[in-house]
């Protein structure tokens, strides 16, 4: 990211905390959405340029309001890393709408679990470059296991660095071998 840049990590205090910290090394400000205040405190101890947005993104009105405030305070968001649970079906649409209003061009790195690996596109605005990151699994010693948070973060960071249109962290096939 360039100077005077503003990134957003949705779900960036838990599994993606290392992605938030890494992004903070490459952006002027990183807004991080997460529900748990104690996780925000831990993240604040690891990075200084974080805008902690403590709320549940399934509340669409609150999401829209927090997005507008963050953009007003820190400028347009040019990169979004998003891990959004299926119970918040409108969240990504709201993020797209609010980010697109302020940024002429931006990138969305949409992280999804392997069960979504067949649905690789999300309809977004014309000024967004959509990037899909699918989280798979690994096979070690003949046993399948889910990825660790560290492996997930390393894969997501590499996908951002490579600006990959589609990336898979781990493997998603064979389907019947999933843990």
PDB file of C-alpha atoms in Angstrom:
ATOM      1  CA  UNK A   1       0.000   0.000   0.000  1.00  0.00           C
ATOM      2  CA  UNK A   2       1.076   3.569  -0.536  1.00  0.00           C
ATOM      3  CA  UNK A   3       1.583   6.363   1.955  1.00  0.00           C
ATOM      4  CA  UNK A   4      -1.624   8.071   3.052  1.00  0.00           C
ATOM      5  CA  UNK A   5      -3.343   4.719   2.762  1.00  0.00           C
ATOM      6  CA  UNK A   6      -6.162   3.264   4.799  1.00  0.00           C
ATOM      7  CA  UNK A   7      -6.847  -0.469   5.009  1.00  0.00           C
ATOM      8  CA  UNK A   8      -9.728  -2.395   6.541  1.00  0.00           C
ATOM      9  CA  UNK A   9      -9.676  -5.876   8.056  1.00  0.00           C
ATOM     10  CA  UNK A  10     -13.061  -7.389   8.851  1.00  0.00           C
ATOM     11  CA  UNK A  11     -12.632 -10.018  11.533  1.00  0.00           C
ATOM     12  CA  UNK A  12      -9.076  -8.842  12.076  1.00  0.00           C
ATOM     13  CA  UNK A  13      -8.645  -9.393  15.812  1.00  0.00           C
ATOM     14  CA  UNK A  14      -8.769 -13.188  15.951  1.00  0.00           C
ATOM     15  CA  UNK A  15      -7.645 -15.533  13.201  1.00  0.00           C
ATOM     16  CA  UNK A  16      -6.455 -12.602  11.052  1.00  0.00           C
ATOM     17  CA  UNK A  17      -4.648 -10.618  13.768  1.00  0.00           C
ATOM     18  CA  UNK A  18      -1.246 -11.173  12.132  1.00  0.00           C
ATOM     19  CA  UNK A  19      -2.676  -9.909   8.825  1.00  0.00           C
ATOM     20  CA  UNK A  20      -3.853  -6.742  10.608  1.00  0.00           C
ATOM     21  CA  UNK A  21      -0.380  -6.214  12.096  1.00  0.00           C
ATOM     22  CA  UNK A  22       1.331  -6.849   8.737  1.00  0.00           C
ATOM     23  CA  UNK A  23      -1.033  -4.463   6.977  1.00  0.00           C
ATOM     24  CA  UNK A  24      -0.250  -1.876   9.657  1.00  0.00           C
ATOM     25  CA  UNK A  25       3.395  -2.037   8.580  1.00  0.00           C
ATOM     26  CA  UNK A  26       2.365  -1.071   5.037  1.00  0.00           C
ATOM     27  CA  UNK A  27      -0.487   1.392   5.565  1.00  0.00           C
ATOM     28  CA  UNK A  28      -0.882   4.648   7.411  1.00  0.00           C
ATOM     29  CA  UNK A  29      -4.016   3.415   9.173  1.00  0.00           C
ATOM     30  CA  UNK A  30      -5.789   0.087   9.511  1.00  0.00           C
ATOM     31  CA  UNK A  31      -9.400   0.000  10.624  1.00  0.00           C
ATOM     32  CA  UNK A  32     -10.167  -3.361  12.217  1.00  0.00           C
ATOM     33  CA  UNK A  33     -13.682  -4.649  12.806  1.00  0.00           C
ATOM     34  CA  UNK A  34     -14.194  -7.169  15.590  1.00  0.00           C
ATOM     35  CA  UNK A  35     -16.697  -7.866  18.355  1.00  0.00           C
ATOM     36  CA  UNK A  36     -14.446  -8.634  21.303  1.00  0.00           C
ATOM     37  CA  UNK A  37     -12.932  -5.681  23.141  1.00  0.00           C
ATOM     38  CA  UNK A  38     -10.199  -7.787  24.786  1.00  0.00           C
ATOM     39  CA  UNK A  39      -8.937  -8.866  21.353  1.00  0.00           C
ATOM     40  CA  UNK A  40      -8.806  -5.233  20.251  1.00  0.00           C
ATOM     41  CA  UNK A  41      -6.676  -4.447  23.326  1.00  0.00           C
ATOM     42  CA  UNK A  42      -4.239  -7.222  22.367  1.00  0.00           C
ATOM     43  CA  UNK A  43      -4.064  -5.893  18.807  1.00  0.00           C
ATOM     44  CA  UNK A  44      -3.512  -2.327  20.047  1.00  0.00           C
ATOM     45  CA  UNK A  45      -0.508  -3.606  22.020  1.00  0.00           C
ATOM     46  CA  UNK A  46       1.003  -4.950  18.788  1.00  0.00           C
ATOM     47  CA  UNK A  47       0.397  -1.966  16.496  1.00  0.00           C
ATOM     48  CA  UNK A  48      -0.084   1.763  16.893  1.00  0.00           C
ATOM     49  CA  UNK A  49      -1.873   2.713  13.683  1.00  0.00           C
ATOM     50  CA  UNK A  50      -5.083   0.802  14.349  1.00  0.00           C
ATOM     51  CA  UNK A  51      -8.600   2.178  14.382  1.00  0.00           C
ATOM     52  CA  UNK A  52     -10.474  -0.335  16.549  1.00  0.00           C
ATOM     53  CA  UNK A  53     -14.091  -0.719  15.491  1.00  0.00           C
ATOM     54  CA  UNK A  54     -15.692  -2.790  18.234  1.00  0.00           C
ATOM     55  CA  UNK A  55     -19.119  -3.980  17.103  1.00  0.00           C
ATOM     56  CA  UNK A  56     -20.860  -6.880  15.378  1.00  0.00           C
ATOM     57  CA  UNK A  57     -20.838  -6.386  11.611  1.00  0.00           C
ATOM     58  CA  UNK A  58     -24.124  -8.294  11.249  1.00  0.00           C
ATOM     59  CA  UNK A  59     -25.788  -5.031  12.385  1.00  0.00           C
ATOM     60  CA  UNK A  60     -25.957  -3.412   8.954  1.00  0.00           C
ATOM     61  CA  UNK A  61     -26.815   0.082  10.205  1.00  0.00           C
ATOM     62  CA  UNK A  62     -23.914   0.076  12.661  1.00  0.00           C
ATOM     63  CA  UNK A  63     -21.577  -1.266   9.975  1.00  0.00           C
ATOM     64  CA  UNK A  64     -22.563   1.507   7.575  1.00  0.00           C
ATOM     65  CA  UNK A  65     -22.170   4.187  10.285  1.00  0.00           C
ATOM     66  CA  UNK A  66     -18.767   2.883  11.420  1.00  0.00           C
ATOM     67  CA  UNK A  67     -17.537   2.664   7.819  1.00  0.00           C
ATOM     68  CA  UNK A  68     -18.591   6.253   7.114  1.00  0.00           C
ATOM     69  CA  UNK A  69     -16.861   7.499  10.297  1.00  0.00           C
ATOM     70  CA  UNK A  70     -13.638   5.604   9.551  1.00  0.00           C
ATOM     71  CA  UNK A  71     -13.493   6.937   5.989  1.00  0.00           C
ATOM     72  CA  UNK A  72     -14.261  10.470   7.143  1.00  0.00           C
ATOM     73  CA  UNK A  73     -11.562  10.334   9.817  1.00  0.00           C
ATOM     74  CA  UNK A  74      -8.774   8.449   7.978  1.00  0.00           C
ATOM     75  CA  UNK A  75      -9.573   8.824   4.295  1.00  0.00           C
ATOM     76  CA  UNK A  76     -10.646   6.408   1.574  1.00  0.00           C
ATOM     77  CA  UNK A  77     -10.068   2.707   2.138  1.00  0.00           C
ATOM     78  CA  UNK A  78      -7.991   1.219  -0.664  1.00  0.00           C
ATOM     79  CA  UNK A  79      -7.629  -2.375   0.540  1.00  0.00           C
ATOM     80  CA  UNK A  80     -10.131  -4.577   2.370  1.00  0.00           C
ATOM     81  CA  UNK A  81      -9.408  -7.997   3.843  1.00  0.00           C
ATOM     82  CA  UNK A  82     -12.684  -9.647   4.720  1.00  0.00           C
ATOM     83  CA  UNK A  83     -13.544 -12.781   6.698  1.00  0.00           C
ATOM     84  CA  UNK A  84     -17.309 -12.492   7.100  1.00  0.00           C
ATOM     85  CA  UNK A  85     -19.501 -15.218   8.531  1.00  0.00           C
ATOM     86  CA  UNK A  86     -22.558 -16.281   6.537  1.00  0.00           C
ATOM     87  CA  UNK A  87     -24.976 -14.979   9.194  1.00  0.00           C
ATOM     88  CA  UNK A  88     -24.090 -11.421   8.095  1.00  0.00           C
ATOM     89  CA  UNK A  89     -25.221 -11.755   4.493  1.00  0.00           C
ATOM     90  CA  UNK A  90     -25.463  -7.990   3.821  1.00  0.00           C
ATOM     91  CA  UNK A  91     -22.113  -7.000   5.352  1.00  0.00           C
ATOM     92  CA  UNK A  92     -19.982  -7.311   2.220  1.00  0.00           C
ATOM     93  CA  UNK A  93     -22.518  -5.383   0.145  1.00  0.00           C
ATOM     94  CA  UNK A  94     -22.521  -2.541   2.691  1.00  0.00           C
ATOM     95  CA  UNK A  95     -18.719  -2.467   2.777  1.00  0.00           C
ATOM     96  CA  UNK A  96     -18.613  -2.362  -1.022  1.00  0.00           C
ATOM     97  CA  UNK A  97     -21.104   0.501  -1.138  1.00  0.00           C
ATOM     98  CA  UNK A  98     -19.344   2.634   1.480  1.00  0.00           C
ATOM     99  CA  UNK A  99     -15.775   2.019   0.290  1.00  0.00           C
ATOM    100  CA  UNK A 100     -16.770   2.601  -3.354  1.00  0.00           C
ATOM    101  CA  UNK A 101     -18.265   6.002  -2.520  1.00  0.00           C
ATOM    102  CA  UNK A 102     -14.877   7.304  -1.347  1.00  0.00           C
ATOM    103  CA  UNK A 103     -12.249   5.323  -3.285  1.00  0.00           C
ATOM    104  CA  UNK A 104     -11.879   5.522  -7.067  1.00  0.00           C
ATOM    105  CA  UNK A 105     -10.062   2.156  -7.029  1.00  0.00           C
ATOM    106  CA  UNK A 106      -9.739  -0.412  -4.251  1.00  0.00           C
ATOM    107  CA  UNK A 107      -9.044  -4.102  -3.705  1.00  0.00           C
ATOM    108  CA  UNK A 108     -11.157  -6.627  -1.838  1.00  0.00           C
ATOM    109  CA  UNK A 109      -9.484  -9.802  -0.582  1.00  0.00           C
ATOM    110  CA  UNK A 110     -12.513 -11.950   0.226  1.00  0.00           C
ATOM    111  CA  UNK A 111     -11.587 -14.892   2.449  1.00  0.00           C
ATOM    112  CA  UNK A 112     -13.912 -17.885   2.383  1.00  0.00           C
ATOM    113  CA  UNK A 113     -13.866 -21.394   3.768  1.00  0.00           C
ATOM    114  CA  UNK A 114     -13.409 -24.404   1.520  1.00  0.00           C
ATOM    115  CA  UNK A 115     -17.141 -25.135   1.506  1.00  0.00           C
ATOM    116  CA  UNK A 116     -17.527 -21.897  -0.495  1.00  0.00           C
ATOM    117  CA  UNK A 117     -14.782 -22.783  -2.965  1.00  0.00           C
ATOM    118  CA  UNK A 118     -17.291 -23.378  -5.739  1.00  0.00           C
ATOM    119  CA  UNK A 119     -18.826 -19.914  -5.331  1.00  0.00           C
ATOM    120  CA  UNK A 120     -15.872 -17.712  -6.219  1.00  0.00           C
ATOM    121  CA  UNK A 121     -17.482 -14.444  -7.157  1.00  0.00           C
ATOM    122  CA  UNK A 122     -19.285 -11.796  -5.193  1.00  0.00           C
ATOM    123  CA  UNK A 123     -21.002  -8.981  -7.136  1.00  0.00           C
ATOM    124  CA  UNK A 124     -19.157  -5.769  -6.336  1.00  0.00           C
ATOM    125  CA  UNK A 125     -18.866  -2.263  -7.740  1.00  0.00           C
ATOM    126  CA  UNK A 126     -16.928  -1.458 -10.898  1.00  0.00           C
ATOM    127  CA  UNK A 127     -14.125   0.336  -9.034  1.00  0.00           C
ATOM    128  CA  UNK A 128     -13.263  -2.731  -6.926  1.00  0.00           C
ATOM    129  CA  UNK A 129     -10.747  -5.384  -7.899  1.00  0.00           C
ATOM    130  CA  UNK A 130     -12.164  -8.574  -6.397  1.00  0.00           C
ATOM    131  CA  UNK A 131      -9.733 -11.172  -5.051  1.00  0.00           C
ATOM    132  CA  UNK A 132     -10.850 -14.553  -3.717  1.00  0.00           C
ATOM    133  CA  UNK A 133      -8.909 -16.430  -1.041  1.00  0.00           C
ATOM    134  CA  UNK A 134     -10.157 -19.922  -0.211  1.00  0.00           C
ATOM    135  CA  UNK A 135      -9.040 -21.560   3.026  1.00  0.00           C
ATOM    136  CA  UNK A 136      -8.483 -25.265   2.627  1.00  0.00           C
ATOM    137  CA  UNK A 137      -6.757 -27.923   4.670  1.00  0.00           C
ATOM    138  CA  UNK A 138      -3.463 -29.821   4.753  1.00  0.00           C
ATOM    139  CA  UNK A 139      -2.601 -33.498   4.772  1.00  0.00           C
ATOM    140  CA  UNK A 140       0.280 -34.510   7.023  1.00  0.00           C
ATOM    141  CA  UNK A 141       1.281 -38.106   7.608  1.00  0.00           C
ATOM    142  CA  UNK A 142      -1.858 -39.286   5.845  1.00  0.00           C
ATOM    143  CA  UNK A 143      -4.094 -37.246   8.163  1.00  0.00           C
ATOM    144  CA  UNK A 144      -6.090 -34.210   7.070  1.00  0.00           C
ATOM    145  CA  UNK A 145      -6.160 -31.155   9.328  1.00  0.00           C
ATOM    146  CA  UNK A 146      -7.432 -27.607   9.140  1.00  0.00           C
ATOM    147  CA  UNK A 147      -4.978 -24.759   8.705  1.00  0.00           C
ATOM    148  CA  UNK A 148      -3.537 -22.998  11.745  1.00  0.00           C
ATOM    149  CA  UNK A 149      -4.034 -19.261  12.205  1.00  0.00           C
ATOM    150  CA  UNK A 150      -0.354 -18.764  11.350  1.00  0.00           C
ATOM    151  CA  UNK A 151      -0.692 -20.709   8.088  1.00  0.00           C
ATOM    152  CA  UNK A 152      -3.850 -18.809   7.194  1.00  0.00           C
ATOM    153  CA  UNK A 153      -2.198 -15.431   7.830  1.00  0.00           C
ATOM    154  CA  UNK A 154       0.911 -16.371   5.858  1.00  0.00           C
ATOM    155  CA  UNK A 155      -1.273 -17.448   2.923  1.00  0.00           C
ATOM    156  CA  UNK A 156      -3.431 -14.324   3.052  1.00  0.00           C
ATOM    157  CA  UNK A 157      -0.381 -12.037   3.245  1.00  0.00           C
ATOM    158  CA  UNK A 158       1.222 -13.826   0.293  1.00  0.00           C
ATOM    159  CA  UNK A 159      -2.015 -13.459  -1.688  1.00  0.00           C
ATOM    160  CA  UNK A 160      -2.041  -9.725  -0.968  1.00  0.00           C
ATOM    161  CA  UNK A 161       1.618  -9.371  -1.967  1.00  0.00           C
ATOM    162  CA  UNK A 162       1.017 -11.285  -5.208  1.00  0.00           C
ATOM    163  CA  UNK A 163      -2.322  -9.533  -5.795  1.00  0.00           C
ATOM    164  CA  UNK A 164      -3.699 -12.936  -6.784  1.00  0.00           C
ATOM    165  CA  UNK A 165      -7.170 -12.933  -8.356  1.00  0.00           C
ATOM    166  CA  UNK A 166      -7.797 -16.367  -6.900  1.00  0.00           C
ATOM    167  CA  UNK A 167      -5.721 -18.056  -4.233  1.00  0.00           C
ATOM    168  CA  UNK A 168      -6.115 -21.230  -2.231  1.00  0.00           C
ATOM    169  CA  UNK A 169      -4.345 -21.530   1.108  1.00  0.00           C
ATOM    170  CA  UNK A 170      -3.703 -25.239   1.615  1.00  0.00           C
ATOM    171  CA  UNK A 171      -5.693 -27.616  -0.578  1.00  0.00           C
ATOM    172  CA  UNK A 172      -9.411 -28.102  -1.254  1.00  0.00           C
ATOM    173  CA  UNK A 173      -9.213 -31.417  -3.132  1.00  0.00           C
ATOM    174  CA  UNK A 174      -9.807 -34.218  -2.689  1.00  0.00           C
ATOM    175  CA  UNK A 175     -13.079 -33.008  -1.233  1.00  0.00           C
ATOM    176  CA  UNK A 176     -13.812 -36.237   0.598  1.00  0.00           C
ATOM    177  CA  UNK A 177     -10.520 -36.001   2.542  1.00  0.00           C
ATOM    178  CA  UNK A 178     -11.473 -32.770   4.343  1.00  0.00           C
ATOM    179  CA  UNK A 179     -11.134 -33.070   8.131  1.00  0.00           C
TER     180      UNK A 179
END
